[in-house]
PDB file of C-alpha atoms in Angstrom:
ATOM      1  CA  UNK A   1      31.008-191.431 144.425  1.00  0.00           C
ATOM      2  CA  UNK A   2      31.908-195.190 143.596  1.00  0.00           C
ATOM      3  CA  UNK A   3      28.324-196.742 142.052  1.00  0.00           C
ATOM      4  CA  UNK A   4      29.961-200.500 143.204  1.00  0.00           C
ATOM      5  CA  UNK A   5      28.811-199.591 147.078  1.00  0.00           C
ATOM      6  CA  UNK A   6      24.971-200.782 146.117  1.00  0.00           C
ATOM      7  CA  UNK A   7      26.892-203.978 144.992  1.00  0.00           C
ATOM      8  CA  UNK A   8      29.283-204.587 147.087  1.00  0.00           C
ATOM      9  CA  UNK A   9      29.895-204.607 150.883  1.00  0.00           C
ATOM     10  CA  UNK A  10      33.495-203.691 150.643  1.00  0.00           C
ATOM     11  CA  UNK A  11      34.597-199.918 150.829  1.00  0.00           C
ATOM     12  CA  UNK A  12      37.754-197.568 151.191  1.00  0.00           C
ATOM     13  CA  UNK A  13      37.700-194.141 152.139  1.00  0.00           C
ATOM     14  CA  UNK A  14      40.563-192.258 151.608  1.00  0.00           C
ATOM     15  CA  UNK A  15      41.636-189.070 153.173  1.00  0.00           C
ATOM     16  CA  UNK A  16      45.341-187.194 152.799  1.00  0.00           C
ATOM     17  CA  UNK A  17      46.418-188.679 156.688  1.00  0.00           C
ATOM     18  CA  UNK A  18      43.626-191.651 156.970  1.00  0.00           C
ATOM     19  CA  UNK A  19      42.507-194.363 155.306  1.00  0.00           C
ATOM     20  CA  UNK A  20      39.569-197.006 156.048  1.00  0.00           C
ATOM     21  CA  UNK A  21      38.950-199.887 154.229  1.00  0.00           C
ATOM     22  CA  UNK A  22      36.658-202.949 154.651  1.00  0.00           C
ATOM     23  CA  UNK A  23      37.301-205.796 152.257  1.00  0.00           C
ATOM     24  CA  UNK A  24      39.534-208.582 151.318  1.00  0.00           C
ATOM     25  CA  UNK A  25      43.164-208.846 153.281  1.00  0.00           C
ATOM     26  CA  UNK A  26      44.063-211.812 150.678  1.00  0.00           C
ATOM     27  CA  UNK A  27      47.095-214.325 151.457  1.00  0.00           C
ATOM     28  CA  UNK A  28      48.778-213.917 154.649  1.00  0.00           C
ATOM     29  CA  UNK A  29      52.406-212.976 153.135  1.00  0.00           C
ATOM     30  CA  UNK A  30      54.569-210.340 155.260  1.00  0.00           C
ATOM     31  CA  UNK A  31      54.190-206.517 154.495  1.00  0.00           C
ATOM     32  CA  UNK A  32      55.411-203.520 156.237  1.00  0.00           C
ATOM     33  CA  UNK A  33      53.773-200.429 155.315  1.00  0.00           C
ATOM     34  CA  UNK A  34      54.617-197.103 156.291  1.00  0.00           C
ATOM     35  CA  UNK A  35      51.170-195.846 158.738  1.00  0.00           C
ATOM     36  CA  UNK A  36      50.083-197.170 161.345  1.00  0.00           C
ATOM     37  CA  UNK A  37      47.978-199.751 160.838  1.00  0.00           C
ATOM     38  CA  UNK A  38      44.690-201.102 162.827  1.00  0.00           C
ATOM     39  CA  UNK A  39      43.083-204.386 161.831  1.00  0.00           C
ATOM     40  CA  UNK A  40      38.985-205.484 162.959  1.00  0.00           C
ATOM     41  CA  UNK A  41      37.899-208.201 162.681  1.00  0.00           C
ATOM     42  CA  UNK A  42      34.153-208.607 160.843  1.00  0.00           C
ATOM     43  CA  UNK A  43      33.474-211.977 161.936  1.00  0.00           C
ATOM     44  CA  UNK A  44      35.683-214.677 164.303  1.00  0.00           C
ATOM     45  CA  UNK A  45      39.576-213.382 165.142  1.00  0.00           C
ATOM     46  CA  UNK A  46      42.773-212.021 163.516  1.00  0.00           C
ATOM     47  CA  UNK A  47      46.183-213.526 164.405  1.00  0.00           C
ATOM     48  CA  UNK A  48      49.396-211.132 164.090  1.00  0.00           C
ATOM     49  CA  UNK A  49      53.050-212.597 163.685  1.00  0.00           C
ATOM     50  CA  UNK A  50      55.519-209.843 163.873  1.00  0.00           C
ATOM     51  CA  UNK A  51      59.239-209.553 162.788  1.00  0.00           C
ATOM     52  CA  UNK A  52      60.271-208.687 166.419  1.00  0.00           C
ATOM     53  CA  UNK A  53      59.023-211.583 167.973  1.00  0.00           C
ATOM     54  CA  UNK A  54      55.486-210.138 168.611  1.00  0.00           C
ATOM     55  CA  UNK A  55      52.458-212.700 168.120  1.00  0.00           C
ATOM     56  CA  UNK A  56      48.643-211.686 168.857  1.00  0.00           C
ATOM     57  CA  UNK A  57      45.590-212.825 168.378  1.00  0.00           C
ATOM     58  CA  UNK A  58      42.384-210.968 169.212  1.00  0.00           C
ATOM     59  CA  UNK A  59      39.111-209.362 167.485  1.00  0.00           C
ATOM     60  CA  UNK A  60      41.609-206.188 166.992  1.00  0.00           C
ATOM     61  CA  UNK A  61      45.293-205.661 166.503  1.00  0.00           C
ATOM     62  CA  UNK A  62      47.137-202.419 166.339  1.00  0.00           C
ATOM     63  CA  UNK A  63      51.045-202.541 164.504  1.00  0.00           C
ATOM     64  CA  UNK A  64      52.947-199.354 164.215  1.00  0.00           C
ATOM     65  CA  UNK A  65      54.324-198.057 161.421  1.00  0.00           C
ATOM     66  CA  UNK A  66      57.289-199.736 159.817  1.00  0.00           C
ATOM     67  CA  UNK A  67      56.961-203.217 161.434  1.00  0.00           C
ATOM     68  CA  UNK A  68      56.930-206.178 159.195  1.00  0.00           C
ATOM     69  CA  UNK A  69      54.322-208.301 159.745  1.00  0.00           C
ATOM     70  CA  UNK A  70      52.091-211.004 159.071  1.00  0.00           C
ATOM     71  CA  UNK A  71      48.078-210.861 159.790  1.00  0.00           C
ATOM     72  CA  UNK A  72      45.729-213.981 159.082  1.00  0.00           C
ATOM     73  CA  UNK A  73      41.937-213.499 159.815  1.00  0.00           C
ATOM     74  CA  UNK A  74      39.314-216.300 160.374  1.00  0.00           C
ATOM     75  CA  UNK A  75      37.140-214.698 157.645  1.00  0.00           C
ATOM     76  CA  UNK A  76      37.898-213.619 154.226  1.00  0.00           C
ATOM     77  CA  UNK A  77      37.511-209.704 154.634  1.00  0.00           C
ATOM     78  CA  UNK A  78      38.590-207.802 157.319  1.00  0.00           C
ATOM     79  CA  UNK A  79      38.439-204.026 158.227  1.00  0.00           C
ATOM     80  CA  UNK A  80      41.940-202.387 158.070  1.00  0.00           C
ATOM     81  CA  UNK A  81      42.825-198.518 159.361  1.00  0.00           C
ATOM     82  CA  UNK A  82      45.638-196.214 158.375  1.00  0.00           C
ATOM     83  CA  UNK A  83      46.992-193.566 159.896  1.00  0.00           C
ATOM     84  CA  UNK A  84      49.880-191.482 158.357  1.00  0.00           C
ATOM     85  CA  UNK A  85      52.520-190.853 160.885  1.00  0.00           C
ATOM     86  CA  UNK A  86      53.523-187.336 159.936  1.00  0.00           C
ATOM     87  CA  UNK A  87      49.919-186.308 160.897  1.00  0.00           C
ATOM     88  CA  UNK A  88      49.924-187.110 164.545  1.00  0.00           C
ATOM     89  CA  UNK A  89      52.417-186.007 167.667  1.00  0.00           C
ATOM     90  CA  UNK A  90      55.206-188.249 168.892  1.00  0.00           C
ATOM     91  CA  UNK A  91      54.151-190.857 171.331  1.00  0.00           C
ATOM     92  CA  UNK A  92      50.397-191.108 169.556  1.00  0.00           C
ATOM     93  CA  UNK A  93      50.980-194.492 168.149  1.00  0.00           C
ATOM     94  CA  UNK A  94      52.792-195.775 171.748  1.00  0.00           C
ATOM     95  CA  UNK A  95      49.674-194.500 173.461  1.00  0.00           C
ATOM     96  CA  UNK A  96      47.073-195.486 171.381  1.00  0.00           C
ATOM     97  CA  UNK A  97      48.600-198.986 170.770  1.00  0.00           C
ATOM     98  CA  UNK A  98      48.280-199.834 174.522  1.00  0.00           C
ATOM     99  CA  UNK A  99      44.453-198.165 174.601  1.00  0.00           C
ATOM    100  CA  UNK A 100      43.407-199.996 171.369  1.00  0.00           C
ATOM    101  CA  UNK A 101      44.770-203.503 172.469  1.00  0.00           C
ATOM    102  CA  UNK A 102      44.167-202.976 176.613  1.00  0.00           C
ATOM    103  CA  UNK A 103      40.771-202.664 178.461  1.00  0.00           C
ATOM    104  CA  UNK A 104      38.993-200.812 175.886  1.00  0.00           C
ATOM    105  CA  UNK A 105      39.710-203.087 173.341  1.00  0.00           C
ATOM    106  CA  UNK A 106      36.023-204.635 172.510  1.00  0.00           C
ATOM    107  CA  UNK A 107      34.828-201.155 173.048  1.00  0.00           C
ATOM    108  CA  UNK A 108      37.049-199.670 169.776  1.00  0.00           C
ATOM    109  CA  UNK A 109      36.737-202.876 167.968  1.00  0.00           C
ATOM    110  CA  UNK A 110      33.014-202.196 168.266  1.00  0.00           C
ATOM    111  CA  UNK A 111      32.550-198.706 167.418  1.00  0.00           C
ATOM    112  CA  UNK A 112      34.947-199.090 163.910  1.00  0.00           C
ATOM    113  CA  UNK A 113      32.687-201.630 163.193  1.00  0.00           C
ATOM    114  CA  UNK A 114      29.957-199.263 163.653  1.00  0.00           C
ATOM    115  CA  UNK A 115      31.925-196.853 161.275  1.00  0.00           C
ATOM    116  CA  UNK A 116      32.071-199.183 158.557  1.00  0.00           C
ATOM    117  CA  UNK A 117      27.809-199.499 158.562  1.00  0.00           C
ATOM    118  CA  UNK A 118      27.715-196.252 159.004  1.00  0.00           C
ATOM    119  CA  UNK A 119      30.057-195.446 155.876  1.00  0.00           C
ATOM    120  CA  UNK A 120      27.825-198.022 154.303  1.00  0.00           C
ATOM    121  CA  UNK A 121      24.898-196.515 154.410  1.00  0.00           C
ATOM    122  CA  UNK A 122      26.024-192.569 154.039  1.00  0.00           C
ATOM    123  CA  UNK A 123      25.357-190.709 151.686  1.00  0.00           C
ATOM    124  CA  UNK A 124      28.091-188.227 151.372  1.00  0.00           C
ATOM    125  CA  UNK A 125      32.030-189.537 151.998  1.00  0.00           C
ATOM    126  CA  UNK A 126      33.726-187.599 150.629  1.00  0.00           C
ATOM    127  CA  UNK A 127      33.543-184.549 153.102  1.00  0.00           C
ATOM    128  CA  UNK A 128      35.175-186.510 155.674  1.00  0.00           C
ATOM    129  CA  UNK A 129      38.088-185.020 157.307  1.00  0.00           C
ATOM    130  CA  UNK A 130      40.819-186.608 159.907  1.00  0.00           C
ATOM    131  CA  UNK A 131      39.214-184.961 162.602  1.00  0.00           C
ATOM    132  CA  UNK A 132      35.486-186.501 161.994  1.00  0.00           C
ATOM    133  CA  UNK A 133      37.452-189.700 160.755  1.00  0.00           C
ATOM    134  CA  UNK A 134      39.037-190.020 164.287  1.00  0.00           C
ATOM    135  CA  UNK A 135      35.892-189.178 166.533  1.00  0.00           C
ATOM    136  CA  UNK A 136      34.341-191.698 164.281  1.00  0.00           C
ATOM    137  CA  UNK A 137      36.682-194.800 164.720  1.00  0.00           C
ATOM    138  CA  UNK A 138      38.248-194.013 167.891  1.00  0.00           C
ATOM    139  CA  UNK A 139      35.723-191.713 169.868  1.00  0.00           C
ATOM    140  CA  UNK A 140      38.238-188.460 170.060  1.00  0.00           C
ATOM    141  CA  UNK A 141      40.825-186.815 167.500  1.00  0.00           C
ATOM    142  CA  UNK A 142      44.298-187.626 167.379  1.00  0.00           C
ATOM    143  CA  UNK A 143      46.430-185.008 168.851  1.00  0.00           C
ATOM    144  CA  UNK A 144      47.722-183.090 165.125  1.00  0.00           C
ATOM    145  CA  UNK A 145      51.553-182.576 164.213  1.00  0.00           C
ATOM    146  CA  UNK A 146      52.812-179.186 163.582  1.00  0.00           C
ATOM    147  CA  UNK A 147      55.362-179.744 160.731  1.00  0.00           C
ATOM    148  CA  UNK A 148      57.511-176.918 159.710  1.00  0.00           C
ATOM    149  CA  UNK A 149      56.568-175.255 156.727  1.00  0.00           C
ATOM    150  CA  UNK A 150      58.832-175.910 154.585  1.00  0.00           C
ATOM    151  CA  UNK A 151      58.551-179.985 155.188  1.00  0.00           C
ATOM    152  CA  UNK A 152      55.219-178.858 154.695  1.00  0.00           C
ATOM    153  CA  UNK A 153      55.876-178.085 151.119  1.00  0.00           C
ATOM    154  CA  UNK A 154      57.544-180.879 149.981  1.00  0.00           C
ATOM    155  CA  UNK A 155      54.940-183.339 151.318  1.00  0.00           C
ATOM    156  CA  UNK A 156      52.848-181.699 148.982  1.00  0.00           C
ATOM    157  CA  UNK A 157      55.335-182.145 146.054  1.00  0.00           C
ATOM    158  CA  UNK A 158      55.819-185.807 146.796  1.00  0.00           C
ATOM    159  CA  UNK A 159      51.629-186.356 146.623  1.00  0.00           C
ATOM    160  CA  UNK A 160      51.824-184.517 143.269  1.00  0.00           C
ATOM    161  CA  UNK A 161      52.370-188.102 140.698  1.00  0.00           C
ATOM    162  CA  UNK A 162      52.065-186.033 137.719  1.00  0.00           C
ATOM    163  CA  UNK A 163      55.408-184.331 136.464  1.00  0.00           C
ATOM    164  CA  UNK A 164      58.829-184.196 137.447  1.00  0.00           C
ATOM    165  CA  UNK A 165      58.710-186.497 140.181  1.00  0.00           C
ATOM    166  CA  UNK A 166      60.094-184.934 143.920  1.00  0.00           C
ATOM    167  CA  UNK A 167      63.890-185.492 144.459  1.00  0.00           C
ATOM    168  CA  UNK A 168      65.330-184.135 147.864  1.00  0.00           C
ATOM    169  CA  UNK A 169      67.246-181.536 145.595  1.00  0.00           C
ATOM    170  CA  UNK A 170      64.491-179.880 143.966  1.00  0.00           C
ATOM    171  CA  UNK A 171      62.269-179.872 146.930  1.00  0.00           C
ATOM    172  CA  UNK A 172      65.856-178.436 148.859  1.00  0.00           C
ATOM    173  CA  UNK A 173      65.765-175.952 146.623  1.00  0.00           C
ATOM    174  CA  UNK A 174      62.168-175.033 146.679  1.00  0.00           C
ATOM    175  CA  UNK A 175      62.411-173.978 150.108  1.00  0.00           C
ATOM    176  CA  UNK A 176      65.721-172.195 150.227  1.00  0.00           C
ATOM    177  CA  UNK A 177      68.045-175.190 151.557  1.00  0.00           C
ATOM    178  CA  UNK A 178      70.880-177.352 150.982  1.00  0.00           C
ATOM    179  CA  UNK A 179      70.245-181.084 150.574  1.00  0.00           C
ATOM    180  CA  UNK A 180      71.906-181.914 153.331  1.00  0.00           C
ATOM    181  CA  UNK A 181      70.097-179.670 155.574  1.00  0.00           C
ATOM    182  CA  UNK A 182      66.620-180.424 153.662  1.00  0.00           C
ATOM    183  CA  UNK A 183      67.076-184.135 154.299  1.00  0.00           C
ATOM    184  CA  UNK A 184      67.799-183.405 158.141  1.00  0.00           C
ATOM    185  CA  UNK A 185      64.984-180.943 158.661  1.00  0.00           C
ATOM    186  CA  UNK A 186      62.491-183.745 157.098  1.00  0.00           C
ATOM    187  CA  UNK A 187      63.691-186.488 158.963  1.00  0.00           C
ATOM    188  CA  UNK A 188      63.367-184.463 162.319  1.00  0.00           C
ATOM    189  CA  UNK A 189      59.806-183.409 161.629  1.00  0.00           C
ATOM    190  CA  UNK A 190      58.323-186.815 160.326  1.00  0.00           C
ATOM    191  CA  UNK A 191      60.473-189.568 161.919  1.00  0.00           C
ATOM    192  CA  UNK A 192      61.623-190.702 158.965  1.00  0.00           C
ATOM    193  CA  UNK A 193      64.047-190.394 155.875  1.00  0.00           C
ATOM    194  CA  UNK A 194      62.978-188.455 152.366  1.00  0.00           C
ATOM    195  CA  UNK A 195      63.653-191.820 150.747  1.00  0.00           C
ATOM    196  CA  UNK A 196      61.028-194.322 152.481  1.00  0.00           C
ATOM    197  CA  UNK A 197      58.554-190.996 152.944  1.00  0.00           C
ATOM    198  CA  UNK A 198      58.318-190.599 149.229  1.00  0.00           C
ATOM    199  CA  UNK A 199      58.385-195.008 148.987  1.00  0.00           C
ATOM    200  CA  UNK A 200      55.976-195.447 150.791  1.00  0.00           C
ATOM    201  CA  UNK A 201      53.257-192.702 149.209  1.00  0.00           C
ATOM    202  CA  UNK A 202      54.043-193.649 146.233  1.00  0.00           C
ATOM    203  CA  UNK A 203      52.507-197.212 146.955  1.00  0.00           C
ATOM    204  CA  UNK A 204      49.648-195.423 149.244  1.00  0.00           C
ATOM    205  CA  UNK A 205      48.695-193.592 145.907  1.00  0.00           C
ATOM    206  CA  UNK A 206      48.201-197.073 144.146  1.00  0.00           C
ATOM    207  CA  UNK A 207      45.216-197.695 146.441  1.00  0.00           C
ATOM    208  CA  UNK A 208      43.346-194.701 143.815  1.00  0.00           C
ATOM    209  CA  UNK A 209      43.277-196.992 141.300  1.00  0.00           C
ATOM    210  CA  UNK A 210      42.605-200.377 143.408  1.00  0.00           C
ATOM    211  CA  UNK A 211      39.356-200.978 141.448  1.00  0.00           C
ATOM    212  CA  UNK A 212      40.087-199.725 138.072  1.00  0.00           C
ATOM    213  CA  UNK A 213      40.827-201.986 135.137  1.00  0.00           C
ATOM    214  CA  UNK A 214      44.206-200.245 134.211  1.00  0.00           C
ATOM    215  CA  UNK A 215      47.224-201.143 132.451  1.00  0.00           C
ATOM    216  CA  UNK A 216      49.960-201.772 135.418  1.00  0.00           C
ATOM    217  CA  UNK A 217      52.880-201.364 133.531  1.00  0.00           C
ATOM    218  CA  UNK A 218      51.509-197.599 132.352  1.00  0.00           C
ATOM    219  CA  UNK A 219      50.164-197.371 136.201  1.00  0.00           C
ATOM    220  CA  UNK A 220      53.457-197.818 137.685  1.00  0.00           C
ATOM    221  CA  UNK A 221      54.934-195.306 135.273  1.00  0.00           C
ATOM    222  CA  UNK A 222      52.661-192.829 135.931  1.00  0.00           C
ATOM    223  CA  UNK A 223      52.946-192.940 139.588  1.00  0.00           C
ATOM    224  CA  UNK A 224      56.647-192.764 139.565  1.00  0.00           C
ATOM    225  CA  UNK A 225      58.094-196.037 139.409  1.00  0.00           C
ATOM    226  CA  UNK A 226      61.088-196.656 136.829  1.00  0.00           C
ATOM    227  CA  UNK A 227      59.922-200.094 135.907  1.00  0.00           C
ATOM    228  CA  UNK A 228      57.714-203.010 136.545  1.00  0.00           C
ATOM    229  CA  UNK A 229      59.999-204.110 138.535  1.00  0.00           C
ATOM    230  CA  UNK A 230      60.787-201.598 140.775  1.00  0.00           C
ATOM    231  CA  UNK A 231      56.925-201.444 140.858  1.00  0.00           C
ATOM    232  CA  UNK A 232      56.279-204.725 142.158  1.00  0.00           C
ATOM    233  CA  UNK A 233      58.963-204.947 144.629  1.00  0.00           C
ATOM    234  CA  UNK A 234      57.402-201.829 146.299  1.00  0.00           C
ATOM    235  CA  UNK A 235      54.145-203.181 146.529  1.00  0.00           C
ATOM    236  CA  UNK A 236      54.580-206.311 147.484  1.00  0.00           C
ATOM    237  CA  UNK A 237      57.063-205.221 150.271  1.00  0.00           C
ATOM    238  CA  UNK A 238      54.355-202.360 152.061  1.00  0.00           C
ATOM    239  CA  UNK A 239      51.191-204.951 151.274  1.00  0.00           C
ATOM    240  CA  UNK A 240      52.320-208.842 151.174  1.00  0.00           C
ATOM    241  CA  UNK A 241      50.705-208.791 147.805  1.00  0.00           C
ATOM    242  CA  UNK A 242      51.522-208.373 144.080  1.00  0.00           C
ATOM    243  CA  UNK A 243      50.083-205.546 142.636  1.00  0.00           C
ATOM    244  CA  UNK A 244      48.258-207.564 139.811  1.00  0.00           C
ATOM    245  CA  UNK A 245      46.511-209.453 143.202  1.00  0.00           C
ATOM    246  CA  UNK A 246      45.226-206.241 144.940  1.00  0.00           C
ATOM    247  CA  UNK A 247      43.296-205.356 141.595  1.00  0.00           C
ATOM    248  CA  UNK A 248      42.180-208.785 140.920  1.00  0.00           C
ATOM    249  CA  UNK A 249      40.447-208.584 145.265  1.00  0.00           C
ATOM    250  CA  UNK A 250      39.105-204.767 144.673  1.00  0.00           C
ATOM    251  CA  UNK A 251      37.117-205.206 141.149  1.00  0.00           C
ATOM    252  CA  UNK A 252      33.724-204.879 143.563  1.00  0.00           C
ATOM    253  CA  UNK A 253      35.744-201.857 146.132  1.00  0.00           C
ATOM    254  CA  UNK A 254      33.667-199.083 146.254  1.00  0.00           C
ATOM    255  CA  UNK A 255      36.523-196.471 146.466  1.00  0.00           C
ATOM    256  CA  UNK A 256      35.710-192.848 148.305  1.00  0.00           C
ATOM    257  CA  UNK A 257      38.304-190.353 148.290  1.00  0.00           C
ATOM    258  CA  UNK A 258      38.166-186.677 150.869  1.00  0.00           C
ATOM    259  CA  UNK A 259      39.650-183.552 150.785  1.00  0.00           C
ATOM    260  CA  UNK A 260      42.960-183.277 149.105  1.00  0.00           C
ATOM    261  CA  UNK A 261      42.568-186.608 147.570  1.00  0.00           C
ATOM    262  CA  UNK A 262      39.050-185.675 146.176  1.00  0.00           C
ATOM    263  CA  UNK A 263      40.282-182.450 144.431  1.00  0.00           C
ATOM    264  CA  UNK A 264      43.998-184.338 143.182  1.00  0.00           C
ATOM    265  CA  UNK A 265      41.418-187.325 141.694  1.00  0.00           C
ATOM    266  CA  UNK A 266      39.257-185.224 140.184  1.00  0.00           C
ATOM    267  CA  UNK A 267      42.302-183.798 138.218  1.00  0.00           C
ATOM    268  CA  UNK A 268      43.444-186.845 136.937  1.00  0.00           C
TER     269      UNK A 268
END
């Protein structure tokens, strides 16, 4: 447990498929992260500029994952929800992005608002799996993706960010196939390629470490990226930020982690 939440009024909680965070969204700049995201307002109204054309305004905005896109809110902080796209059926995020932003929008914009005071004021996060996390924001659970096994074990391999980091040829040959038919199998499973899986939770892992006074160069290292560079490029294309900017907003984020994430953090 994060000792900064009696300080602070800004909070993630992160789970291996969700994520929930309340605080700072910092300069609007264009990002395009992997999940699917789903932005609340706290106070006054978001505005949305998408790279297809898309523009919305509203006290909530749902973007799928994968879409670049801008968001600007009337007040400083903003709530912001994840969901990882390999966790949930086809079709969720086509359903649920109609439900979030049609009739029963105020309703849902309401009751993750309630989630965040509630998450304020509990005492235990960190018990908190996708199933409670979805009844909690959304009222009912997301309907679950069965992967195949063997996709299965190479997710797990690409969340390990200690070690030999995953290529598509060692996690091939984990489970018994060639590369070629490894890298087909994954992409019909998830939706999308080995490549901007293993991108893009490489940069969700970052988010551990949001409020931590660490050494970025040795950060990006340890994570798995081959240089500052490389590093910064990645970040600043999934978030619109700099990394060096996401620490500097999070020194007062109380940071919860559940499940999977609490036993890989309490490892490192």
């Amino acid at each position: 447990m994060d000792d900064r939440a009696s300080a602070s009024s800004h909070l993630m909680l992160i789970t291996p498929e969700r994520v929930f965070y309340a605080g700072l969204l910092g300069r609007p700049r264009e990002r395009c992260p992997g999940a699917f995201h789903v932005y609340v307002a706290l106070r006054g109204g978001l505005r949305l500029w998408a790279a297809d054309g898309r523009e919305a305004v509203g006290e909530l905005i749902a973007v799928a994952p994968n879409v670049r896109h801008t968001i600007l809110s009337d007040y400083r902080s903003a709530i912001c929800i994840t969901v990882e796209p390999e966790s949930v059926c086809d079709g969720t995020f086509e359903v649920w992005e109609k439900r979030l932003q049609g009739a029963e929008r105020d309703l849902f914009a309401n009751r993750i608002r309630l989630a965040y005071e509630m998450l304020l004021t509990r005492q235990c996060r960190t018990d908190i799996d996708a199933a409670e996390f979805d009844r909690m924001c959304f009222g009912e659970t997301l309907p679950q993706r069965r992967l195949d096994p063997r996709v299965v074990r190479a997710i797990v391999r690409i969340g390990k960010f200690s070690g030999e980091p995953a290529t598509a040829a060692s996690c091939a040959a984990e489970v018994g196939l060639s590369a070629s038919r490894f890298l087909h199998l994954f992409k019909q499973e998830t939706g999308i390629s080995f490549r901007s899986f293993r991108a893009w939770k490489r940069a969700r892992h970052l988010l551990h470490f949001a409020n931590q006074d660490v050494n970025l160069a040795h950060l990006a290292q340890d994570i798995g990226y081959p240089d500052s560079t490389h590093f910064s490029h990645s970040i600043r294309r999934f978030y619109g930020l700099k990394p060096r900017a996401i620490f500097s907003g999070s020194r007062d984020l109380a940071i919860y982690r559940s499940g999977q994430e609490a036993s890989e953090a309490a490892l490192t």
